[in-house]
CSV table of C-alpha atoms in Angstrom, one decimal:
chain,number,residue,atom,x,y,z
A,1,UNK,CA,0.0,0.0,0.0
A,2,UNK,CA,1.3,3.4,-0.8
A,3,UNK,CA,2.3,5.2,1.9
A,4,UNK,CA,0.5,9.0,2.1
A,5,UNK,CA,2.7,12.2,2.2
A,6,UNK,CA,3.4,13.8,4.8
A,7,UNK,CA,1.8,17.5,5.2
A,8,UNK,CA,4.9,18.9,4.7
A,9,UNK,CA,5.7,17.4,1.9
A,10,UNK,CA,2.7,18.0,0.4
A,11,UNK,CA,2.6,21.9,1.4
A,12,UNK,CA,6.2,21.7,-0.4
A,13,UNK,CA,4.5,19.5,-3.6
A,14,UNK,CA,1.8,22.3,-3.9
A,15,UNK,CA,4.4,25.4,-3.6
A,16,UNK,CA,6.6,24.0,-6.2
A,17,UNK,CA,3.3,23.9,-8.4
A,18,UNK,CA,2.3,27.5,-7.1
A,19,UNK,CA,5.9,28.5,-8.2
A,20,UNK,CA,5.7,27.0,-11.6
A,21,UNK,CA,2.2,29.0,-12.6
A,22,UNK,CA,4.0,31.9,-11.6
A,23,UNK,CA,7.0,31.6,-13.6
A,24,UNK,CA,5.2,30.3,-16.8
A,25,UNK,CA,2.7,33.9,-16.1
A,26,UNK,CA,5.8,35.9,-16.4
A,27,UNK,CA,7.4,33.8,-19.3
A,28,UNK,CA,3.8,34.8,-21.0
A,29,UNK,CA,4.6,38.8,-20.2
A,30,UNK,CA,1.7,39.2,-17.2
A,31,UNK,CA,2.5,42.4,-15.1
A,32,UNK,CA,1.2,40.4,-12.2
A,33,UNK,CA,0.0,36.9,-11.2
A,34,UNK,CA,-1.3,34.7,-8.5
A,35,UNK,CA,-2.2,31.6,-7.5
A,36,UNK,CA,-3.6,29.7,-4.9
A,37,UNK,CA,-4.5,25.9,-3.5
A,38,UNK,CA,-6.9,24.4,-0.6
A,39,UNK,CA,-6.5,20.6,-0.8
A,40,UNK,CA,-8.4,18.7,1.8
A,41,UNK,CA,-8.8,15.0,2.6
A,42,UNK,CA,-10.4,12.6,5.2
A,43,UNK,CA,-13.1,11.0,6.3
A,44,UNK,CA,-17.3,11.0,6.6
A,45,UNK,CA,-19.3,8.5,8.0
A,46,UNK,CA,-23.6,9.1,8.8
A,47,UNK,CA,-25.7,6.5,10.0
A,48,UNK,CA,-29.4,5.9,10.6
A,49,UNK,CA,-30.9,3.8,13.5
A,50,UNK,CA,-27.2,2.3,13.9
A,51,UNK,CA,-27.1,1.4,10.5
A,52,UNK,CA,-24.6,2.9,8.5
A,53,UNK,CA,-26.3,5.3,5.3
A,54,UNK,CA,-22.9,7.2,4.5
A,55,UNK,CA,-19.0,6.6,4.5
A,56,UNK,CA,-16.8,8.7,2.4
A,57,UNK,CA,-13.2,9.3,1.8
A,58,UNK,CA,-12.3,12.2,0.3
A,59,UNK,CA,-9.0,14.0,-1.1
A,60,UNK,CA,-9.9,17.0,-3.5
A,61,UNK,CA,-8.5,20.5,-4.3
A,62,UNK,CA,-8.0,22.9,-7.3
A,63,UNK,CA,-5.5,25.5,-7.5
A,64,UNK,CA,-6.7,28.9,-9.0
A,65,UNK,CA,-4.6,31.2,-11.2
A,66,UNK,CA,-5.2,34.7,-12.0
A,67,UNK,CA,-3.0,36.6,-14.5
A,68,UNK,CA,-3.0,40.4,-15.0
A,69,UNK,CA,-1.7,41.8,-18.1
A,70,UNK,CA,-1.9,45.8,-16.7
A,71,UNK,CA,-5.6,45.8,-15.5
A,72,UNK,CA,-6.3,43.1,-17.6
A,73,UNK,CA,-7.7,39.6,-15.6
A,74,UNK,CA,-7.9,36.1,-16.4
A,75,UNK,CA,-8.3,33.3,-14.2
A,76,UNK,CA,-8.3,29.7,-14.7
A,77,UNK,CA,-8.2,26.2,-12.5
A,78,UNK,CA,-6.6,22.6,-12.6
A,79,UNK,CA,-6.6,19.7,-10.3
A,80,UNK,CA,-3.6,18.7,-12.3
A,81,UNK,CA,-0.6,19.6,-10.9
A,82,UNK,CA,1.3,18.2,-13.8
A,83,UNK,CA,3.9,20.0,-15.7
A,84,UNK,CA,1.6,20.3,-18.5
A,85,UNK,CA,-1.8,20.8,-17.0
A,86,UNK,CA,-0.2,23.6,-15.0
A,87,UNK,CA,1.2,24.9,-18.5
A,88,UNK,CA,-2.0,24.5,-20.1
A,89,UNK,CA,-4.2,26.4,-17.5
A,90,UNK,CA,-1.5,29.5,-17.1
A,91,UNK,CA,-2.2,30.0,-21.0
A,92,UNK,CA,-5.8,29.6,-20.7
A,93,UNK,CA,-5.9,32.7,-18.0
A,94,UNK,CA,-3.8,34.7,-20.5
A,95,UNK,CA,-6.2,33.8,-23.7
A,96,UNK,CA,-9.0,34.7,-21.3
A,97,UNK,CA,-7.5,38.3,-19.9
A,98,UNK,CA,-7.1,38.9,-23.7
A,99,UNK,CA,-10.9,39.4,-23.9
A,100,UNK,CA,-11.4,41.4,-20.9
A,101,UNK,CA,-11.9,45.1,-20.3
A,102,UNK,CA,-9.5,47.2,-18.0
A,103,UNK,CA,-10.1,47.5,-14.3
A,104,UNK,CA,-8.5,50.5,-12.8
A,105,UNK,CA,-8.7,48.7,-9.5
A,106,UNK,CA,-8.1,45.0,-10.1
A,107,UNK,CA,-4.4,43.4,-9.2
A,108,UNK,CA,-3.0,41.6,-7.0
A,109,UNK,CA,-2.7,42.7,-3.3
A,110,UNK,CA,0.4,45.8,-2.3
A,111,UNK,CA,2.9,44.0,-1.5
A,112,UNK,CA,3.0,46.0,2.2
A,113,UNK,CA,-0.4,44.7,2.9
A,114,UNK,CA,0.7,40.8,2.3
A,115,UNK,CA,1.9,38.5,5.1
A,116,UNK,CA,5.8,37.1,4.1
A,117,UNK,CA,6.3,35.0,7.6
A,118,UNK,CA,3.2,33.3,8.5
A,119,UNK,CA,2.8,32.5,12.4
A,120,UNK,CA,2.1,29.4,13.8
A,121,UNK,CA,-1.4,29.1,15.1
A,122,UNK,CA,-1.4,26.0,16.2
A,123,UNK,CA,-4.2,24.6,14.0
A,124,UNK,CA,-3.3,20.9,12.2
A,125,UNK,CA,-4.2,18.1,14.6
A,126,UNK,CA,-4.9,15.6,12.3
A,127,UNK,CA,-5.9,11.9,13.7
A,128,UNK,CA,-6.4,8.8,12.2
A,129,UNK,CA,-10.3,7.7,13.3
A,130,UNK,CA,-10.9,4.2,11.9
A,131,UNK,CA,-14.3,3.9,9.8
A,132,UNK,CA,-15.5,1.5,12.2
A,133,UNK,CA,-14.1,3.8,15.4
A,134,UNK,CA,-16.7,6.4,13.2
A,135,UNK,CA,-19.5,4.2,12.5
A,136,UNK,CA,-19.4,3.8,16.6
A,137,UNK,CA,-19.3,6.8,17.9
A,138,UNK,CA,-22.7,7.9,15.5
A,139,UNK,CA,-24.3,4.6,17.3
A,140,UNK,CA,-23.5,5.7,20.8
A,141,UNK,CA,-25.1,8.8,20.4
A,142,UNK,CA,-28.2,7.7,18.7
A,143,UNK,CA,-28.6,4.8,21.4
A,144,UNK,CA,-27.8,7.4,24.3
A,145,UNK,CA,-30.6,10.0,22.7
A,146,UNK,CA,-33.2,7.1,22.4
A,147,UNK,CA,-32.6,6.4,26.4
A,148,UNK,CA,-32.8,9.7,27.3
A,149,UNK,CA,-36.7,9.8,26.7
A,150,UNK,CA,-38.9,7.5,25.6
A,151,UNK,CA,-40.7,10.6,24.0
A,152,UNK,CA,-37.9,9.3,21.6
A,153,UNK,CA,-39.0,7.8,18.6
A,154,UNK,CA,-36.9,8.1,15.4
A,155,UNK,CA,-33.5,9.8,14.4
A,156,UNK,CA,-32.6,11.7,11.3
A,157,UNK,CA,-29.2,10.3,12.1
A,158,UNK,CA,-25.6,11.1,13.5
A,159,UNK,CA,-22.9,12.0,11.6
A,160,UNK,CA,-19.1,12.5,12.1
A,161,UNK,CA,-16.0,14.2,9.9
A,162,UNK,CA,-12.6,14.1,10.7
A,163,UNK,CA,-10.5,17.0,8.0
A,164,UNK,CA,-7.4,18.0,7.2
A,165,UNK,CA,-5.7,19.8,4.6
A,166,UNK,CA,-3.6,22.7,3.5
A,167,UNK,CA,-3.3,26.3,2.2
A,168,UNK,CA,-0.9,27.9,-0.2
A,169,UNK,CA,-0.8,31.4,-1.7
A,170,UNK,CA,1.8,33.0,-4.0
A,171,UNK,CA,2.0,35.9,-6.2
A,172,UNK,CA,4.5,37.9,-8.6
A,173,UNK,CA,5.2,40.2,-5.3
A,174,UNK,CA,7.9,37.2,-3.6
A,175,UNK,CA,5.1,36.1,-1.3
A,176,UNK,CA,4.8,32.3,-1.3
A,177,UNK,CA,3.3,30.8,2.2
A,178,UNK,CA,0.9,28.1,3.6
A,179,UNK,CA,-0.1,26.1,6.3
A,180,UNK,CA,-2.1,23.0,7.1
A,181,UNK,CA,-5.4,22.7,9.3
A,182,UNK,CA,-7.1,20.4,11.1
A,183,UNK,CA,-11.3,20.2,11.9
A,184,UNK,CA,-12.9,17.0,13.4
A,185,UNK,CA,-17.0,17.3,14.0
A,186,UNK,CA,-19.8,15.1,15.5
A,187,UNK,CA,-23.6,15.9,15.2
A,188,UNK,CA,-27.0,14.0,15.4
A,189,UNK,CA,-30.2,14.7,15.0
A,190,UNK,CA,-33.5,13.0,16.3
A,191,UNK,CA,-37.3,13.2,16.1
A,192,UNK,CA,-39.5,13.3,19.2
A,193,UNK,CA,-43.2,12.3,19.4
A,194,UNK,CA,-46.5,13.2,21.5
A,195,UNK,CA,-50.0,12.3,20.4
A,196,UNK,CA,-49.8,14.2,17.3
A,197,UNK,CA,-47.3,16.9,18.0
A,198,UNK,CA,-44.0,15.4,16.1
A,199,UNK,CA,-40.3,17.5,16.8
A,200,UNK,CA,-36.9,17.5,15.3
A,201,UNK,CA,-33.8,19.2,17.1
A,202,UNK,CA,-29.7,18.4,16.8
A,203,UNK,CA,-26.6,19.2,19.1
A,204,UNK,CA,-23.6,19.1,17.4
A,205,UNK,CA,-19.3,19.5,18.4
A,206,UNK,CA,-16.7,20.6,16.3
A,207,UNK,CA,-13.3,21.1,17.3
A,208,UNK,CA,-9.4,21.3,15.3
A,209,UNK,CA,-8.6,18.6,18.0
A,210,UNK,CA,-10.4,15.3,17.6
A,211,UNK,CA,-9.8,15.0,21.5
A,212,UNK,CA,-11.6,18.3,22.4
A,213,UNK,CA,-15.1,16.9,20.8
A,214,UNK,CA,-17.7,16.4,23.5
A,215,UNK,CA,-18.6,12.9,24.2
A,216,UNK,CA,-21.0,11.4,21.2
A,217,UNK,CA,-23.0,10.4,24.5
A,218,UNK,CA,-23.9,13.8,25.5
A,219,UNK,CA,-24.1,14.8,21.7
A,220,UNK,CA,-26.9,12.2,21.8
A,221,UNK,CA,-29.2,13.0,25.7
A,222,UNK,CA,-28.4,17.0,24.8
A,223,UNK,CA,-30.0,16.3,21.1
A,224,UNK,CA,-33.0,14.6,22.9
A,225,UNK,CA,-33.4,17.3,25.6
A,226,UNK,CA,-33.5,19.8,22.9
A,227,UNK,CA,-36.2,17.8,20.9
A,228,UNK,CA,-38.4,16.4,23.3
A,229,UNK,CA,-38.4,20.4,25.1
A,230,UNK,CA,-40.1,21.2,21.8
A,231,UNK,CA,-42.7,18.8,22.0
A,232,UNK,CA,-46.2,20.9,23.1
A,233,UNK,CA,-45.1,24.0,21.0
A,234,UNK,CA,-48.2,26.8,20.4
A,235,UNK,CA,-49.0,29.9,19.0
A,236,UNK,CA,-48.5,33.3,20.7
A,237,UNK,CA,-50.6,36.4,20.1
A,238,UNK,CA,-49.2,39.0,17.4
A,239,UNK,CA,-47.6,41.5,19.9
A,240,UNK,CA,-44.7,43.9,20.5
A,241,UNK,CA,-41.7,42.2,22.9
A,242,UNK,CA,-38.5,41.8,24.3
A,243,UNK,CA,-36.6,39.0,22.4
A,244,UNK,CA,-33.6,36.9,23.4
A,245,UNK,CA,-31.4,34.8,20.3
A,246,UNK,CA,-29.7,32.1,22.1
A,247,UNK,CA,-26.3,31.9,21.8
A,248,UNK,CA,-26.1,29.5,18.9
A,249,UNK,CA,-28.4,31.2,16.9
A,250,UNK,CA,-27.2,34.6,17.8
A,251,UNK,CA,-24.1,34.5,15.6
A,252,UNK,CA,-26.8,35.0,12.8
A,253,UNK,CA,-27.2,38.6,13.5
A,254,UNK,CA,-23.7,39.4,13.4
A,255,UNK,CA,-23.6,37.7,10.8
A,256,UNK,CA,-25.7,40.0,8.8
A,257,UNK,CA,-23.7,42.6,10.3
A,258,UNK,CA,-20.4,41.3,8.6
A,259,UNK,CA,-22.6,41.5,5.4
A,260,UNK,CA,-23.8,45.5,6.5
A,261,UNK,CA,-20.3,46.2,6.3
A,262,UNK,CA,-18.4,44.4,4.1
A,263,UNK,CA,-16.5,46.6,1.5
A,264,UNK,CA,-18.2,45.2,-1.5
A,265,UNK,CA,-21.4,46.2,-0.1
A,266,UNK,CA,-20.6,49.8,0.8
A,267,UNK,CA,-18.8,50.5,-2.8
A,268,UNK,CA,-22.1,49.3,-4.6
A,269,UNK,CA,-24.2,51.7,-2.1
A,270,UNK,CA,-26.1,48.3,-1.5
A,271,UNK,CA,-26.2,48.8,2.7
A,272,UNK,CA,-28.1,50.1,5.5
A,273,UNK,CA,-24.7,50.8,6.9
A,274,UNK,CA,-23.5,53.0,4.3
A,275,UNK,CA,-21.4,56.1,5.8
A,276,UNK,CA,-21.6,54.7,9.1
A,277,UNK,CA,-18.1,54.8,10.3
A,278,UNK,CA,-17.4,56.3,13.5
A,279,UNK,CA,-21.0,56.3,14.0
A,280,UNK,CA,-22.6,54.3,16.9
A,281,UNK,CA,-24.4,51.8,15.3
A,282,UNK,CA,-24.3,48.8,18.1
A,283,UNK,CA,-25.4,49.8,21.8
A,284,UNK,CA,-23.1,51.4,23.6
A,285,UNK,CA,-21.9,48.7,26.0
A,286,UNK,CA,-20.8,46.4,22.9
A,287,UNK,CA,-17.6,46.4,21.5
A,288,UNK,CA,-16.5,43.3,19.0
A,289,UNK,CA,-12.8,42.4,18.2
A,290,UNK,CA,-11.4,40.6,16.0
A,291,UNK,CA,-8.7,38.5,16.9
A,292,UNK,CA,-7.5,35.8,13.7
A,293,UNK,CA,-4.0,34.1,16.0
A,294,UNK,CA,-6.0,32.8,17.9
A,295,UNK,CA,-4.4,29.2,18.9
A,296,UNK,CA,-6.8,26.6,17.8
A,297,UNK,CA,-9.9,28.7,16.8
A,298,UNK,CA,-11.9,27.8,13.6
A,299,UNK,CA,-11.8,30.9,12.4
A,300,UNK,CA,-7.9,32.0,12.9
A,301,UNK,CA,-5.7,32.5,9.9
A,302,UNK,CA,-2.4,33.7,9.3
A,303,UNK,CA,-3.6,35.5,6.3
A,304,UNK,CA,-6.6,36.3,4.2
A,305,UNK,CA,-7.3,34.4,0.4
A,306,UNK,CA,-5.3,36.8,-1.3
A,307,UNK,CA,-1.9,36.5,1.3
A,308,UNK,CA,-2.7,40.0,2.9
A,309,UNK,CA,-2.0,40.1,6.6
A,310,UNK,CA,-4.4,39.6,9.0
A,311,UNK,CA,-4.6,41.4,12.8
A,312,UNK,CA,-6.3,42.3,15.5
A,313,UNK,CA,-8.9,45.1,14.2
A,314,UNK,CA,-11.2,46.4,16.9
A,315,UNK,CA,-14.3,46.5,15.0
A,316,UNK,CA,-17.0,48.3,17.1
A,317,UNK,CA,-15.5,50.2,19.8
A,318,UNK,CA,-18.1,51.1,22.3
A,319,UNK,CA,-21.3,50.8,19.7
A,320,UNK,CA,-19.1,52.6,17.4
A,321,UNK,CA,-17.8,51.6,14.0
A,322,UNK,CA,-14.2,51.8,13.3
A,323,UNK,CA,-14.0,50.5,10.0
A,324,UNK,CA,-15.2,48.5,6.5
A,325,UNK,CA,-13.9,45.2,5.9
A,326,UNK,CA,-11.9,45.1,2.7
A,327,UNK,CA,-10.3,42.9,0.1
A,328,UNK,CA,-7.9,44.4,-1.6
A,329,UNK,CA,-10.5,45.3,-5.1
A,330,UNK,CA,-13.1,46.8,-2.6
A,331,UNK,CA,-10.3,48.5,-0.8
A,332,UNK,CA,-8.9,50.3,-3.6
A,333,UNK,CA,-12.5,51.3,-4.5
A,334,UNK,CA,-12.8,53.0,-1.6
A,335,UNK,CA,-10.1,54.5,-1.1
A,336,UNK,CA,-8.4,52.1,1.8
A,337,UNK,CA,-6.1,50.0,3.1
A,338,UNK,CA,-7.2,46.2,2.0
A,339,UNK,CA,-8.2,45.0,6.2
A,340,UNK,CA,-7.4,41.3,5.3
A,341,UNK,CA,-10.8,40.3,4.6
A,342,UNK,CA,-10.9,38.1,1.4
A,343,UNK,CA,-12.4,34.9,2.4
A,344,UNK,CA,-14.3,35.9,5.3
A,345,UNK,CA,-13.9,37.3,9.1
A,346,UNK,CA,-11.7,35.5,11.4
A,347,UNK,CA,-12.7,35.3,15.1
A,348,UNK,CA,-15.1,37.8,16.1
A,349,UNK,CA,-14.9,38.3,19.6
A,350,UNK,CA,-18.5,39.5,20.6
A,351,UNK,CA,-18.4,41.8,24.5
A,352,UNK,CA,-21.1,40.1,27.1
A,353,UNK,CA,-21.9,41.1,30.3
A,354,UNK,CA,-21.3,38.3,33.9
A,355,UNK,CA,-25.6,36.9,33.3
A,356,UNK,CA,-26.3,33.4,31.8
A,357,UNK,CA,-29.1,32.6,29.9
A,358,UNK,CA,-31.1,32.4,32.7
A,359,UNK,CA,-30.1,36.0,34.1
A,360,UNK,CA,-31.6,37.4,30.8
A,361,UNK,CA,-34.6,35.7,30.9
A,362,UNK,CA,-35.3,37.2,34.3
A,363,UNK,CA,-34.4,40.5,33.1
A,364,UNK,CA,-36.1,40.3,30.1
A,365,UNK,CA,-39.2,39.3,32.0
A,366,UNK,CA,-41.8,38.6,29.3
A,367,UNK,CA,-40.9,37.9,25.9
A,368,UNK,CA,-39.7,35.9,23.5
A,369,UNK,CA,-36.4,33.3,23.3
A,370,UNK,CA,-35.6,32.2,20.2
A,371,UNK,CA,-33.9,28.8,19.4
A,372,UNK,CA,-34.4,28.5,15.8
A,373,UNK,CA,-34.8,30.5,12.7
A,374,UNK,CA,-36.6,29.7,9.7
A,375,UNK,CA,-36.4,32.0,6.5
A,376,UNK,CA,-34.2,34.5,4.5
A,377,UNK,CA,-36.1,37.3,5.1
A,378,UNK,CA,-33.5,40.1,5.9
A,379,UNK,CA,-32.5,42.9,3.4
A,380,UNK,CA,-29.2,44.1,4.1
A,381,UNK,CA,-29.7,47.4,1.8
A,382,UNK,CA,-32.8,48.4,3.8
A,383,UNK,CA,-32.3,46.5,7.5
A,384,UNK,CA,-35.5,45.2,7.1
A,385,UNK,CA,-35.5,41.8,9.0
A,386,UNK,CA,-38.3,39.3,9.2
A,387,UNK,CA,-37.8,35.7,9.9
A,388,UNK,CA,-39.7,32.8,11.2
A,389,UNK,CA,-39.2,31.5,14.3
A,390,UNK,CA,-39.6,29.1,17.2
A,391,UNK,CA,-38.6,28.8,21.0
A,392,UNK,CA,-39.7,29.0,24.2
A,393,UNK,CA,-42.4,31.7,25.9
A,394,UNK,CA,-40.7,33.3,28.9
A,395,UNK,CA,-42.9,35.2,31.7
A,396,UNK,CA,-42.1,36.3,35.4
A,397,UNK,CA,-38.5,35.6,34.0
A,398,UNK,CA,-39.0,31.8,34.2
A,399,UNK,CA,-39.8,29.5,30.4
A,400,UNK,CA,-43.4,28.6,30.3
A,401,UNK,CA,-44.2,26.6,27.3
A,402,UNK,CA,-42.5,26.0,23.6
A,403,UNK,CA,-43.4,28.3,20.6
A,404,UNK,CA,-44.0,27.8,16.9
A,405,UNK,CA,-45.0,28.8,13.9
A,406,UNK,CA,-44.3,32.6,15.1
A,407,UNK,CA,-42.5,35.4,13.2
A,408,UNK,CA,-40.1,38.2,14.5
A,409,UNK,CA,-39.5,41.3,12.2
A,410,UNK,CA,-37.7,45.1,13.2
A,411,UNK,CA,-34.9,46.4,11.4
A,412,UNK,CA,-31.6,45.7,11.7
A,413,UNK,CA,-30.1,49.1,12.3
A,414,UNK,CA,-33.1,49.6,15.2
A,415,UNK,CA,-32.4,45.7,16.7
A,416,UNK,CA,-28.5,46.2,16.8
A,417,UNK,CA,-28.8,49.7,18.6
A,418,UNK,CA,-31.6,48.4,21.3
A,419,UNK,CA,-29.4,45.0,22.2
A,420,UNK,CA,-29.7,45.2,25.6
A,421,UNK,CA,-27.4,42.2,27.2
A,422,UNK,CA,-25.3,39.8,25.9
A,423,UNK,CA,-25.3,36.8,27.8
A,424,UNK,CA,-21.8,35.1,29.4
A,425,UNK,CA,-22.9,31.7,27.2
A,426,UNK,CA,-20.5,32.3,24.7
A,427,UNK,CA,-20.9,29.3,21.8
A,428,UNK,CA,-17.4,29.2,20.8
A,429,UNK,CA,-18.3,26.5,17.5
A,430,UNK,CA,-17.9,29.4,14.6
A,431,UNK,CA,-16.4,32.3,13.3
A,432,UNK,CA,-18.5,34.7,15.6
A,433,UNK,CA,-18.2,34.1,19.3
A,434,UNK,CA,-21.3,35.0,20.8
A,435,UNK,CA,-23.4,34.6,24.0
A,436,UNK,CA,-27.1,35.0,24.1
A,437,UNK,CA,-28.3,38.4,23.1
A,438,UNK,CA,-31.6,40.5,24.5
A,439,UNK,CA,-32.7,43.0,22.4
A,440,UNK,CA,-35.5,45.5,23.7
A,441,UNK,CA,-38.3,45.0,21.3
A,442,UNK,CA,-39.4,43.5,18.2
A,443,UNK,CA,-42.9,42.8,16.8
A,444,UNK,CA,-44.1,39.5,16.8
A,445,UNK,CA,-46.8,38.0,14.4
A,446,UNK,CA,-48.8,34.9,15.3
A,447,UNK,CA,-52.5,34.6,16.3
């Protein structure tokens, strides 16, 4: 059996590539060239009622080229790291930028914004979980949901994914760099029944180390709890209230605030958020950082898609906005300094206050906590937000009774500016670490 490479030698495999496109882009005469490769591999494994539905190996990657010939672009991809193929798919960029119209902004990043000597963050903890190790860990946490409540009665599955791969990045600036990452995850999903009132809910772990994953056994009861506290759920009346997004669903409104200010949306004019900066837009006891070297954290990075450095940025200071988030195209758009933003945010540290969930239910009162979001109704350009929703009525500060089939609307710039407490249950399983957030009032439609 062929023995697999060894990260290393496969980050050095996939930088001799890298250095090949760029050499055959300035053997064609580009003014400016890069190039880029994610290659992942590992495994997948889902089963149903202990049997197994799923189990897949998989090793896959493309690396992208881009050629600029002045403000010229053209871009092409190969899984073929071949001589040839690479040859091949430098030429087709060129024949492609030969059709395209100038772009006084387009290029590849200023060589002062790009990052030359990545840091370690500590992020490749790969591990070698057997198919069969797999297929038993999803069973132990769809036997431990079923005996958690005999309210119980079907499963929509467990599933677990154990990844690891590699990044490169090079350009006609010097800069060639990348790293390798690890993520390892465990969900499952069940049904709950009673008489006729039928509920689905999930918990789920992820983690870059394999040993940090909770135990599939409390994957399983906490997947149950969730479902079967479901089970019962009922209309509210249409009314105005306060409403609390649980932690794990919270992350979504940030989310939209990423969107708000993202520099592509502020060059096309396309967000509420326009001409915001230095503005308070978040109450004033919020501030978020961003921190991307963070040791371990899915969301830290060394550098952004296009090798530009990534730092700490405090984002809202106070309420207030500091800044856009730019690539370097919507940078020079506006005017900016490219904030390392191609491909995404990187660890959004979210300010909370010493109360758990339960603290801001009893300060809240009567209202509205919501578990679960159903829709796509929010228009960044306007702030209007409407979305379906379930949870759990709260009154005299205590949970009475589940809710569904409810909606919550506002606007985003009105709902960011009345958040009233962030709750100390920060979920630390994404990008955006958030704890439960209380805003003042929404409007509520059901009967």
């Amino acid at each position: 059996m062929q023995q697999q490479p060894s990260i290393e030698q496969e980050i050095a495999e996939v930088k001799a590539a890298v250095s090949q496109v760029l050499a055959h882009a300035k053997a064609l005469g580009a003014s400016s060239a890069e190039a880029a490769m994610s290659r992942t591999r590992g495994l997948s494994v889902e089963t149903r009622h202990g049997e197994v539905e799923t189990v897949e190996f998989n090793q896959d990657g493309g690396l992208g080229i881009s050629l600029y010939f002045g403000q010229r672009k053209g871009s092409a991809s190969t899984a073929d790291l071949s001589p040839q193929a690479l040859q091949r798919a430098v030429a087709a960029a060129a024949d492609i930028a030969r059709y395209t119209s100038e772009d006084p902004h387009a290029g590849v990043a200023e060589a002062d914004w790009l990052e030359f000597s990545p840091p370690d963050l500590d992020l490749f903890y790969p591990d070698s979980i057997s198919t069969e190790q797999a297929i038993a860990l999803c069973a132990g946490a769809e036997d431990a949901a079923f005996a958690t409540d005999p309210r119980i009665t079907n499963s929509e599955g467990a599933s677990f994914s154990s990844h690891q791969g590699l990044k490169v990045y090079g350009n006609s600036h010097g800069q060639l760099v990348g790293y390798p990452s690890s993520r390892h995850s465990f969900s499952c999903v069940v049904i709950g029944e009673q008489g006729e009132d039928m509920q689905r809910d999930y918990s789920f772990t992820v983690a870059r180390q394999y040993s940090q994953l909770l135990d599939p056994k409390q994957i399983g009861r906490e997947a149950a709890i969730e479902t079967v506290a479901r089970l019962g759920a009922r209309k509210v009346a249409t009314q105005k209230i306060p409403v609390i997004f649980r932690a794990d669903i919270a992350s979504s409104l940030f989310g939209h605030l990423v969107s708000a200010i993202s520099g592509g949306s502020i060059y096309r004019k396309s967000s509420f958020l326009l001409g915001k900066v230095g503005q308070q837009i978040l109450a004033p006891q919020i501030s978020i950082a961003e921190q991307p070297h963070l040791k371990q954290a899915l969301a830290s990075s060394p550098f952004d898609s296009e090798g530009v450095k990534t730092r700490d940025l405090a984002v809202i200071e106070q309420g207030v906005l500091t800044t856009y988030l730019t690539t370097s195209y919507s940078a020079r758009k506006l005017g900016m300094a490219s904030t390392g933003h191609a491909g995404g945010i990187h660890n959004w540290l979210v300010s909370h206050g010493n109360d758990d969930l339960a603290a801001l239910c009893r300060q809240m009162g009567k209202g509205l906590l919501v578990t679960e979001l159903m829709g796509q109704g929010v228009n960044t350009v306007t702030g209007d937000y409407s979305r379906g929703a379930s949870g759990f009525w709260v009154e005299h500060g205590e949970i009475q009774f589940p809710v569904a089939e409810v909606t919550i609307a506002g606007n985003l710039a009105d709902m960011l500016l009345n958040i009233v407490a962030i709750g100390n249950d920060v979920d630390k399983r994404g990008g955006v670490l958030t704890g439960s957030v209380l805003i003042g009032q929404m409007q509520l439609a059901g009967d």
